[in-house]
Amino acid sequence: MKKNKILVIHGPNLHLLGAREPDIYGKATLRDIDKELKAKAKKNDFTIEIIQSNSESEILEKITNTAYDFLIINPAAYTHTSVAIRDALLGVDKPAIEVHLSNIYKREDFRKKSLISDVVLGVISGLGKGSYLLALDAARDFLNKKS
Amino acid sequence: MKKNKILVIHGPNLHLLGAREPDIYGKATLRDIDKELKAKAKKNDFTIEIIQSNSESEILEKITNTAYDFLIINPAAYTHTSVAIRDALLGVDKPAIEVHLSNIYKREDFRKKSLISDVVLGVISGLGKGSYLLALDAARDFLNKKS
Amino acid sequence: MKKNKILVIHGPNLHLLGAREPDIYGKATLRDIDKELKAKAKKNDFTIEIIQSNSESEILEKITNTAYDFLIINPAAYTHTSVAIRDALLGVDKPAIEVHLSNIYKREDFRKKSLISDVVLGVISGLGKGSYLLALDAARDFLNKKS
Amino acid sequence: MKKNKILVIHGPNLHLLGAREPDIYGKATLRDIDKELKAKAKKNDFTIEIIQSNSESEILEKITNTAYDFLIINPAAYTHTSVAIRDALLGVDKPAIEVHLSNIYKREDFRKKSLISDVVLGVISGLGKGSYLLALDAARDFLNKKS
Amino acid sequence: MKKNKILVIHGPNLHLLGAREPDIYGKATLRDIDKELKAKAKKNDFTIEIIQSNSESEILEKITNTAYDFLIINPAAYTHTSVAIRDALLGVDKPAIEVHLSNIYKREDFRKKSLISDVVLGVISGLGKGSYLLALDAARDFLNKKS
Amino acid sequence: MKKNKILVIHGPNLHLLGAREPDIYGKATLRDIDKELKAKAKKNDFTIEIIQSNSESEILEKITNTAYDFLIINPAAYTHTSVAIRDALLGVDKPAIEVHLSNIYKREDFRKKSLISDVVLGVISGLGKGSYLLALDAARDFLNKKS
Amino acid sequence: MKKNKILVIHGPNLHLLGAREPDIYGKATLRDIDKELKAKAKKNDFTIEIIQSNSESEILEKITNTAYDFLIINPAAYTHTSVAIRDALLGVDKPAIEVHLSNIYKREDFRKKSLISDVVLGVISGLGKGSYLLALDAARDFLNKKS
Amino acid sequence: MKKNKILVIHGPNLHLLGAREPDIYGKATLRDIDKELKAKAKKNDFTIEIIQSNSESEILEKITNTAYDFLIINPAAYTHTSVAIRDALLGVDKPAIEVHLSNIYKREDFRKKSLISDVVLGVISGLGKGSYLLALDAARDFLNKKS
Amino acid sequence: MKKNKILVIHGPNLHLLGAREPDIYGKATLRDIDKELKAKAKKNDFTIEIIQSNSESEILEKITNTAYDFLIINPAAYTHTSVAIRDALLGVDKPAIEVHLSNIYKREDFRKKSLISDVVLGVISGLGKGSYLLALDAARDFLNKKS
Amino acid sequence: MKKNKILVIHGPNLHLLGAREPDIYGKATLRDIDKELKAKAKKNDFTIEIIQSNSESEILEKITNTAYDFLIINPAAYTHTSVAIRDALLGVDKPAIEVHLSNIYKREDFRKKSLISDVVLGVISGLGKGSYLLALDAARDFLNKKS
Amino acid sequence: MKKNKILVIHGPNLHLLGAREPDIYGKATLRDIDKELKAKAKKNDFTIEIIQSNSESEILEKITNTAYDFLIINPAAYTHTSVAIRDALLGVDKPAIEVHLSNIYKREDFRKKSLISDVVLGVISGLGKGSYLLALDAARDFLNKKS
Amino acid sequence: MKKNKILVIHGPNLHLLGAREPDIYGKATLRDIDKELKAKAKKNDFTIEIIQSNSESEILEKITNTAYDFLIINPAAYTHTSVAIRDALLGVDKPAIEVHLSNIYKREDFRKKSLISDVVLGVISGLGKGSYLLALDAARDFLNKKS
């Protein structure tokens, strides 16, 4: 049987993680998070692909190239500005979870409006790298139930 | 060593679960969810207390009676109207996660504003009973890191 | 054949009726209104239960305990603030009419927004005790048509 | 003794009733409603005049020609746009009730604002033809009390 | 001559005082404040009753049970959300002063809108326990002038 | 030399003048005002035509039939709702003054927004019949200056 | 086989075309446009009826008298104010296209909100008489596809 | 018999008249306007005092020193910002007319909100120096009627 | 030991007190209030300086000339418009209390927004001259605690 | 004579056409549309270049590289978010038409605001592939008139 | 040849500089800044006049007395409230630059709206005394280009 | 000693400079500006790198690749839409100045909101190429003070 494939997308500026505003985002680097995600994916018998991109169009390409079974996306700044990512998610209609490292509700007002949240299954925010790892658990539960 | 105690609060109308708007909230009853929560708590070596209440003041009493280590709260309707629950959370300053069964961003506009989200660690919404179970995992990770 | 049961809920502060702001609410007391409601219910061969409560949670319990066939509710102050009552009405999905003694459109701006109106059959407001009595007629017509 | 005269005004597009959006407005035609209104008026010993008009100015003429004792008006689309009808009602200062067949609170946002509601005695909405018939009862009660 | 009776109501979460956010609310406990209020009431030859309640309906009962001459109320979180308390104050029409320990204008935006302020005599905010004590002086002046 | 012709348009419900809300609009009837306008026009050697209409389209016809030199218009209720009258005024590009009997700034909020004011020469409001008579003086000054 | 009939409605003030604000609306008169519409209709083997009306109620009568197969409507000023025309379009449920001579998005803010656009098939604006002529092409394509 | 005294206040920057933005304000200087006002006052047997001031407090002093019978005020920039002038007008309760040289409705949005209009008898705007001269006529009519 | 000095500033139009809108502001004149303030200051062994000014800049000079220990300020109309007074208070960082004679929450909407409240210790409003006198008590308590 | 060149830009996610939300966008693929566009261009003796791009910057490059005579652009998601595309259109000042396959007025609120519409000649929306084809006709008419 | 004259206006509360909120405004006093401005003016062969004023009317007098060639103005608090200063700038139509010591975009929301910015050449903010000094350079470049 | 390096970023569409809307942006091309920037940098002994990019992600790469000492950025259209650029600036925490050629406050409303201004040192706008050149001076002053 073919393994389920999880696509993880880290949005713009997340390559700065660890260095960038550590009081908000923590000290773990993106590499640290990816390592844990890969380990957990392996344990769950998933294939996993992880990308970081600062480019809205690159993210669109990844989302609309539908060679995956479940999407975990941290749209970062694009959460609040990208109708295009919203449209891509609507267009491919794949199960997806939006994650945020920080609690976006504690920050600037404009970060409280997400253009993404109402077109995904659910949202996990504020739990640091845990946001990603729990999303992976949710993906497992979702895909098990379906199969 | 004393076990960590998790307090789970189900807010107003959640006693209707299973019967109430099943296309939004699913068919699982509150009893089903509580059973899974207790099983998982046991596995994690937690003490767990679960209450459902329609009364804002009863919920306040529970929150401000601080005999617990971590709070998982689904404030339901009070998410959008209760400054008092917000104040109680600010007052006791305990680690807490806000959960929602449904994706509140897909519903009426007034459900998009939470008075709670910016005074808790994080939010998990839209994943059905999974929202609660993942919150229990997050509690475990949080309490492990602390101890 | 079992008689249809009407539940009438008078919301917060309606126990003050007669004394409270008589230029807005009239001089009839709640007891006067209830007497007329009971008489009319009897004539229509209805069972009727009438409660007044200042407590949001008590009102929730009454609404979600579904032992009635039609609900007439004057949510009073909770009209404008209670998402929980709205959710209870959505949850039980019983036929209901929202009534108001005074014309709420002639008063403070915040009284013009009802959280209840779009989840009930209809609204009758501004006709004093007549608002309740006409609602009882509407209940009779609704239940006759259904049976 | 002279009989009381009731004026009933059906606003724009109500001539389409029965054909127009039956899931919102029901299958009864305007003729059906008028027949029931006339029967009930007769029983209450009222004179009744019923008009339907798509013309704002025609409605103004009818309202400001004050040869009636009570007005029942379904302003339909003009509910939300006609300051002129509001002014006419203020100008003649006759007892009046605003009625709506559908529950206007369940529809487009702009239908939630009425320019009429705060210058009439009260509002009855969402009860189909019942909205008109109950208004006739309210007229009877109002005129009896006065005489 | 019968002594004047002052009713003091402490709203939700005020039982946490001293422990709760001391940088905003100070270190004095509610017991400390009550002791000073009682002493001052005694000096002014007042009867005083002081309650703290987390329950909106309990507060309504207290306000609408009119066995008092002057009300000092710190509605706390309910300041911003309770139309019911506003209605109770309008209903009983007793002289009342709204007090706040903290300067509510220095805090979250939603704390700037009070549903209570325009139905009481006046407001005292930001002076810690002084807010209550000055209100007691104002009560004395008001009742003296009246008698 | 051909006399200048003044067109005076009284908008909807102004036929009620004298009877309608005399505390706002005064006791003079429209006939009284028209008499004074005609007398003054005669003195100024103007031809004058005065109409009152409740019909938006009739008013449009009058405005766009350009057989006049100066327009004095009291758009009444249409001040706040008629883009069509605005467009007619823009379309014919004749000198015009908007007048109001009452001070529209002392009334409901929606009366403060005029769709007409920025496409006429000027506005005179709140001076009763004086608003019209002064507009006639202004017309005289305008036409004298031009000729 | 019966020819398809197209109804074209020119809204208020369009009779001024050519004279009215030529920098916005161009120099073609309504007669010029109608001539081209008739020629093109003939070529497409359509029956065509064209009216211009300043009267909202007259436009309502035309729309709700359903003896046509496709509607091309330039609601002009009523685009922004007429809930009644919207309701008529909803009521008859005929295929329709909204057209505008000028680019309404380049003008006053209130012209950017159309009450009509979301109840028609589509909108063509800013292309002068071309807006009408292209709408006629779209009508042909729509009716061909259907038949 | 004592002559009536008219006070005319020209607000800030009106000393620039003639030089300042002549396409909006015309070429007449303040001196020109004052000369005509004095001539007309003389003809009407009024005493007149005219001041121009750039100082809000100086204007307050003039208004609240109540040695006049009628006030004509062009508050200029203070129209939109001075609650203090509004309060002064409320405080002295003298008959007053607000005038503007330009049509303030044709200009920036913030010029459309006047803090003054609802506390004066009426407003005349857009008629250049005519705005002042007509106000003087209105003063004459008002004072004649009163005496 | 040097006595503490209290500066009391009465803002614009307060010189009208007693005459001005007595139903809102009471019949006491400013002189009456000042007399009581001086008496109470004397009893508390304070130096007191009291000024009334209609001039924003004069008030700024007084506030920023820091020869006082505590400020009691009734900014009157400037409460709602003066960023400059706010900046002055921020600039000198002296303990201050904002007072209002009337309950500003019962009046026009624009009076509900204060630019001052969040940069002072606290606010006392609605208690007539009592607002000032209680502020003097609060000043005493504040200065005692500090010394 | 050189042929006129038409540039057609399909914005983000339009490559999904046919698969993506077929109830909104129809079943035709982008390839289908392009084929018809090319055929029609050929018939009209136009050169045509068609691109689809998910990249805002790629679209900017195409627009600002001015080797074309007329632009037909479906900005898709960028309609509502791209000031940069607006600026590019302003910068090159080429004749352009904005097209939309779906009726954007029937969808989410944020889709009703276009940043593009007021900087193009006109807009055609809601007519499926017809929107593009009619735009090509409009291009022909525009270029013919010019040449 | 006559030297160019620069007028520098420091608005309200800037006399507190150095003492006032040093974390926002820095430790330099106004005297320090003026010294540098004078030195630089001398080097550029400018005449310079520098004033600080807390009085809006004094600032108006300075601006409208047009004996200068270039204006550098830090309107401080009046930036956000003074339509009068805006009008004065419009009235004299002199080249001017608005400067701010602090970055006003990092502060309270109401500081983000300037009534001045769109009537000056440009704005320099957030660069401390550098804001003034760079403005002097810009003045030099502007005046050189002109001459 | 290593020279300080200045990074200058020209945002989208600035490559059109000179051709694009010359009445707003002037006739200088980007090449002209860059030449002056390089000359001035040389004089100040700075290394300078200048890029123009239409791509948001390319700009993000440049900003987050931190091999520079000071950033001068004209975000052009991205000023108003790019949370990602804001986040990049927050992430790297380098000294930066936002510049604009035109006075953005004189243009469309949406250009008045900058997502960048509150995360940079300061803003210079409206001074044409001078905006850039003065920013270079500010960079020099900033870096001198630091070293």
PDB file of C-alpha atoms in Angstrom, chain F:
ATOM      1  CA  MET F   1     -36.397  91.442 -22.345  1.00  0.00           C
ATOM      2  CA  LYS F   2     -37.612  88.033 -21.204  1.00  0.00           C
ATOM      3  CA  LYS F   3     -38.192  87.711 -17.485  1.00  0.00           C
ATOM      4  CA  ASN F   4     -36.143  85.184 -15.587  1.00  0.00           C
ATOM      5  CA  LYS F   5     -38.106  82.123 -14.510  1.00  0.00           C
ATOM      6  CA  ILE F   6     -37.703  80.545 -11.098  1.00  0.00           C
ATOM      7  CA  LEU F   7     -38.760  76.941 -10.541  1.00  0.00           C
ATOM      8  CA  VAL F   8     -39.616  75.993  -6.957  1.00  0.00           C
ATOM      9  CA  ILE F   9     -39.961  72.288  -6.119  1.00  0.00           C
ATOM     10  CA  HIS F  10     -41.460  71.142  -2.828  1.00  0.00           C
ATOM     11  CA  GLY F  11     -40.580  67.474  -2.277  1.00  0.00           C
ATOM     12  CA  PRO F  12     -42.583  64.623  -0.738  1.00  0.00           C
ATOM     13  CA  ASN F  13     -44.958  65.126   2.188  1.00  0.00           C
ATOM     14  CA  LEU F  14     -44.648  68.899   2.108  1.00  0.00           C
ATOM     15  CA  HIS F  15     -48.360  69.028   1.201  1.00  0.00           C
ATOM     16  CA  LEU F  16     -48.929  68.084   4.857  1.00  0.00           C
ATOM     17  CA  LEU F  17     -47.312  71.299   6.053  1.00  0.00           C
ATOM     18  CA  GLY F  18     -49.063  72.986   8.927  1.00  0.00           C
ATOM     19  CA  ALA F  19     -50.620  69.711  10.036  1.00  0.00           C
ATOM     20  CA  ARG F  20     -47.395  67.667  10.013  1.00  0.00           C
ATOM     21  CA  GLU F  21     -45.221  67.761  13.139  1.00  0.00           C
ATOM     22  CA  PRO F  22     -45.803  71.491  13.796  1.00  0.00           C
ATOM     23  CA  ASP F  23     -43.096  71.621  16.469  1.00  0.00           C
ATOM     24  CA  ILE F  24     -40.564  70.800  13.781  1.00  0.00           C
ATOM     25  CA  TYR F  25     -42.069  72.380  10.677  1.00  0.00           C
ATOM     26  CA  GLY F  26     -44.140  75.280  12.047  1.00  0.00           C
ATOM     27  CA  LYS F  27     -47.824  76.085  11.514  1.00  0.00           C
ATOM     28  CA  ALA F  28     -47.640  77.777   8.125  1.00  0.00           C
ATOM     29  CA  THR F  29     -49.208  75.736   5.321  1.00  0.00           C
ATOM     30  CA  LEU F  30     -47.623  75.256   1.933  1.00  0.00           C
ATOM     31  CA  ARG F  31     -50.226  77.613   0.516  1.00  0.00           C
ATOM     32  CA  ASP F  32     -49.032  80.338   2.918  1.00  0.00           C
ATOM     33  CA  ILE F  33     -45.458  79.887   1.808  1.00  0.00           C
ATOM     34  CA  ASP F  34     -46.353  79.818  -1.884  1.00  0.00           C
ATOM     35  CA  LYS F  35     -48.296  83.079  -1.529  1.00  0.00           C
ATOM     36  CA  GLU F  36     -45.297  84.852  -0.070  1.00  0.00           C
ATOM     37  CA  LEU F  37     -43.016  83.378  -2.718  1.00  0.00           C
ATOM     38  CA  LYS F  38     -45.277  84.592  -5.495  1.00  0.00           C
ATOM     39  CA  ALA F  39     -45.517  88.073  -4.023  1.00  0.00           C
ATOM     40  CA  LYS F  40     -41.762  88.333  -3.704  1.00  0.00           C
ATOM     41  CA  ALA F  41     -41.203  86.942  -7.200  1.00  0.00           C
ATOM     42  CA  LYS F  42     -43.551  89.562  -8.582  1.00  0.00           C
ATOM     43  CA  LYS F  43     -41.704  92.318  -6.759  1.00  0.00           C
ATOM     44  CA  ASN F  44     -38.454  91.027  -8.276  1.00  0.00           C
ATOM     45  CA  ASP F  45     -39.996  90.813 -11.729  1.00  0.00           C
ATOM     46  CA  PHE F  46     -39.552  87.058 -11.928  1.00  0.00           C
ATOM     47  CA  THR F  47     -41.798  84.474 -13.459  1.00  0.00           C
ATOM     48  CA  ILE F  48     -42.276  81.740 -10.873  1.00  0.00           C
ATOM     49  CA  GLU F  49     -43.553  78.174 -11.109  1.00  0.00           C
ATOM     50  CA  ILE F  50     -44.148  76.207  -7.929  1.00  0.00           C
ATOM     51  CA  ILE F  51     -44.922  72.511  -7.681  1.00  0.00           C
ATOM     52  CA  GLN F  52     -45.241  70.020  -4.884  1.00  0.00           C
ATOM     53  CA  SER F  53     -44.743  66.391  -5.715  1.00  0.00           C
ATOM     54  CA  ASN F  54     -44.477  63.145  -3.823  1.00  0.00           C
ATOM     55  CA  SER F  55     -43.128  61.414  -6.891  1.00  0.00           C
ATOM     56  CA  GLU F  56     -39.401  61.102  -7.500  1.00  0.00           C
ATOM     57  CA  SER F  57     -39.936  60.625 -11.240  1.00  0.00           C
ATOM     58  CA  GLU F  58     -42.221  63.658 -11.514  1.00  0.00           C
ATOM     59  CA  ILE F  59     -39.521  65.715  -9.817  1.00  0.00           C
ATOM     60  CA  LEU F  60     -36.966  64.315 -12.260  1.00  0.00           C
ATOM     61  CA  GLU F  61     -39.152  65.350 -15.201  1.00  0.00           C
ATOM     62  CA  LYS F  62     -39.465  68.871 -13.854  1.00  0.00           C
ATOM     63  CA  ILE F  63     -35.753  69.263 -13.240  1.00  0.00           C
ATOM     64  CA  THR F  64     -34.656  67.834 -16.574  1.00  0.00           C
ATOM     65  CA  ASN F  65     -37.222  69.834 -18.543  1.00  0.00           C
ATOM     66  CA  THR F  66     -34.942  72.825 -18.554  1.00  0.00           C
ATOM     67  CA  ALA F  67     -37.411  75.662 -19.179  1.00  0.00           C
ATOM     68  CA  TYR F  68     -36.304  77.699 -16.141  1.00  0.00           C
ATOM     69  CA  ASP F  69     -33.379  79.897 -15.096  1.00  0.00           C
ATOM     70  CA  PHE F  70     -32.942  79.058 -11.438  1.00  0.00           C
ATOM     71  CA  LEU F  71     -34.078  76.191  -9.266  1.00  0.00           C
ATOM     72  CA  ILE F  72     -35.066  76.326  -5.601  1.00  0.00           C
ATOM     73  CA  ILE F  73     -35.557  72.791  -4.336  1.00  0.00           C
ATOM     74  CA  ASN F  74     -36.582  71.361  -0.995  1.00  0.00           C
ATOM     75  CA  PRO F  75     -35.963  67.695  -1.705  1.00  0.00           C
ATOM     76  CA  ALA F  76     -37.368  66.710   1.704  1.00  0.00           C
ATOM     77  CA  ALA F  77     -37.012  62.953   2.227  1.00  0.00           C
ATOM     78  CA  TYR F  78     -35.356  62.546  -1.164  1.00  0.00           C
ATOM     79  CA  THR F  79     -32.444  64.666   0.087  1.00  0.00           C
ATOM     80  CA  HIS F  80     -31.091  61.582   1.772  1.00  0.00           C
ATOM     81  CA  THR F  81     -32.015  58.815  -0.670  1.00  0.00           C
ATOM     82  CA  SER F  82     -32.241  60.018  -4.264  1.00  0.00           C
ATOM     83  CA  VAL F  83     -29.162  59.552  -6.407  1.00  0.00           C
ATOM     84  CA  ALA F  84     -31.541  60.096  -9.331  1.00  0.00           C
ATOM     85  CA  ILE F  85     -32.306  63.696  -8.322  1.00  0.00           C
ATOM     86  CA  ARG F  86     -28.591  64.270  -7.839  1.00  0.00           C
ATOM     87  CA  ASP F  87     -27.956  62.920 -11.311  1.00  0.00           C
ATOM     88  CA  ALA F  88     -30.701  65.088 -12.786  1.00  0.00           C
ATOM     89  CA  LEU F  89     -29.141  68.191 -11.214  1.00  0.00           C
ATOM     90  CA  LEU F  90     -25.725  67.179 -12.545  1.00  0.00           C
ATOM     91  CA  GLY F  91     -27.264  66.465 -15.923  1.00  0.00           C
ATOM     92  CA  VAL F  92     -28.938  69.843 -16.503  1.00  0.00           C
ATOM     93  CA  ASP F  93     -26.307  71.919 -14.746  1.00  0.00           C
ATOM     94  CA  LYS F  94     -28.663  74.788 -13.821  1.00  0.00           C
ATOM     95  CA  PRO F  95     -28.032  77.126 -10.865  1.00  0.00           C
ATOM     96  CA  ALA F  96     -29.867  75.727  -7.854  1.00  0.00           C
ATOM     97  CA  ILE F  97     -30.236  76.155  -4.102  1.00  0.00           C
ATOM     98  CA  GLU F  98     -31.254  73.411  -1.692  1.00  0.00           C
ATOM     99  CA  VAL F  99     -33.555  74.597   1.097  1.00  0.00           C
ATOM    100  CA  HIS F 100     -34.926  72.996   4.250  1.00  0.00           C
ATOM    101  CA  LEU F 101     -37.605  74.349   6.555  1.00  0.00           C
ATOM    102  CA  SER F 102     -36.220  72.625   9.640  1.00  0.00           C
ATOM    103  CA  ASN F 103     -32.646  72.428  10.833  1.00  0.00           C
ATOM    104  CA  ILE F 104     -31.861  68.958   9.498  1.00  0.00           C
ATOM    105  CA  TYR F 105     -28.781  68.771  11.700  1.00  0.00           C
ATOM    106  CA  LYS F 106     -30.950  68.610  14.834  1.00  0.00           C
ATOM    107  CA  ARG F 107     -32.699  65.434  13.736  1.00  0.00           C
ATOM    108  CA  GLU F 108     -32.039  61.754  13.019  1.00  0.00           C
ATOM    109  CA  ASP F 109     -28.505  60.909  11.965  1.00  0.00           C
ATOM    110  CA  PHE F 110     -29.493  59.809   8.484  1.00  0.00           C
ATOM    111  CA  ARG F 111     -30.859  63.316   7.819  1.00  0.00           C
ATOM    112  CA  LYS F 112     -27.353  64.712   8.149  1.00  0.00           C
ATOM    113  CA  LYS F 113     -26.181  63.173   4.892  1.00  0.00           C
ATOM    114  CA  SER F 114     -27.438  64.973   1.795  1.00  0.00           C
ATOM    115  CA  LEU F 115     -26.912  63.542  -1.670  1.00  0.00           C
ATOM    116  CA  ILE F 116     -27.757  66.920  -3.122  1.00  0.00           C
ATOM    117  CA  SER F 117     -25.702  69.528  -1.289  1.00  0.00           C
ATOM    118  CA  ASP F 118     -22.482  69.103  -3.203  1.00  0.00           C
ATOM    119  CA  VAL F 119     -24.112  69.553  -6.624  1.00  0.00           C
ATOM    120  CA  VAL F 120     -25.943  72.835  -5.913  1.00  0.00           C
ATOM    121  CA  LEU F 121     -24.690  76.379  -5.382  1.00  0.00           C
ATOM    122  CA  GLY F 122     -25.544  76.439  -1.716  1.00  0.00           C
ATOM    123  CA  VAL F 123     -27.819  75.336   1.081  1.00  0.00           C
ATOM    124  CA  ILE F 124     -30.166  77.274   3.376  1.00  0.00           C
ATOM    125  CA  SER F 125     -31.708  75.325   6.229  1.00  0.00           C
ATOM    126  CA  GLY F 126     -33.532  75.778   9.502  1.00  0.00           C
ATOM    127  CA  LEU F 127     -35.141  79.164   8.842  1.00  0.00           C
ATOM    128  CA  GLY F 128     -38.715  77.984   8.171  1.00  0.00           C
ATOM    129  CA  LYS F 129     -40.374  79.726   5.224  1.00  0.00           C
ATOM    130  CA  GLY F 130     -37.464  82.139   5.444  1.00  0.00           C
ATOM    131  CA  SER F 131     -35.282  79.432   3.891  1.00  0.00           C
ATOM    132  CA  TYR F 132     -37.321  79.722   0.674  1.00  0.00           C
ATOM    133  CA  LEU F 133     -37.580  83.504   0.696  1.00  0.00           C
ATOM    134  CA  LEU F 134     -33.868  84.021   1.218  1.00  0.00           C
ATOM    135  CA  ALA F 135     -33.197  81.571  -1.594  1.00  0.00           C
ATOM    136  CA  LEU F 136     -35.295  83.776  -3.858  1.00  0.00           C
ATOM    137  CA  ASP F 137     -33.111  86.736  -2.885  1.00  0.00           C
ATOM    138  CA  ALA F 138     -30.043  84.685  -3.633  1.00  0.00           C
ATOM    139  CA  ALA F 139     -31.515  83.756  -7.027  1.00  0.00           C
ATOM    140  CA  ARG F 140     -32.036  87.447  -7.770  1.00  0.00           C
ATOM    141  CA  ASP F 141     -28.444  88.280  -6.848  1.00  0.00           C
ATOM    142  CA  PHE F 142     -27.112  85.376  -8.880  1.00  0.00           C
ATOM    143  CA  LEU F 143     -29.104  86.210 -12.004  1.00  0.00           C
ATOM    144  CA  ASN F 144     -28.333  89.939 -11.762  1.00  0.00           C
ATOM    145  CA  LYS F 145     -24.642  89.244 -11.509  1.00  0.00           C
ATOM    146  CA  LYS F 146     -24.797  86.968 -14.554  1.00  0.00           C
ATOM    147  CA  SER F 147     -26.784  89.277 -16.796  1.00  0.00           C
TER     148      SER F 147
END
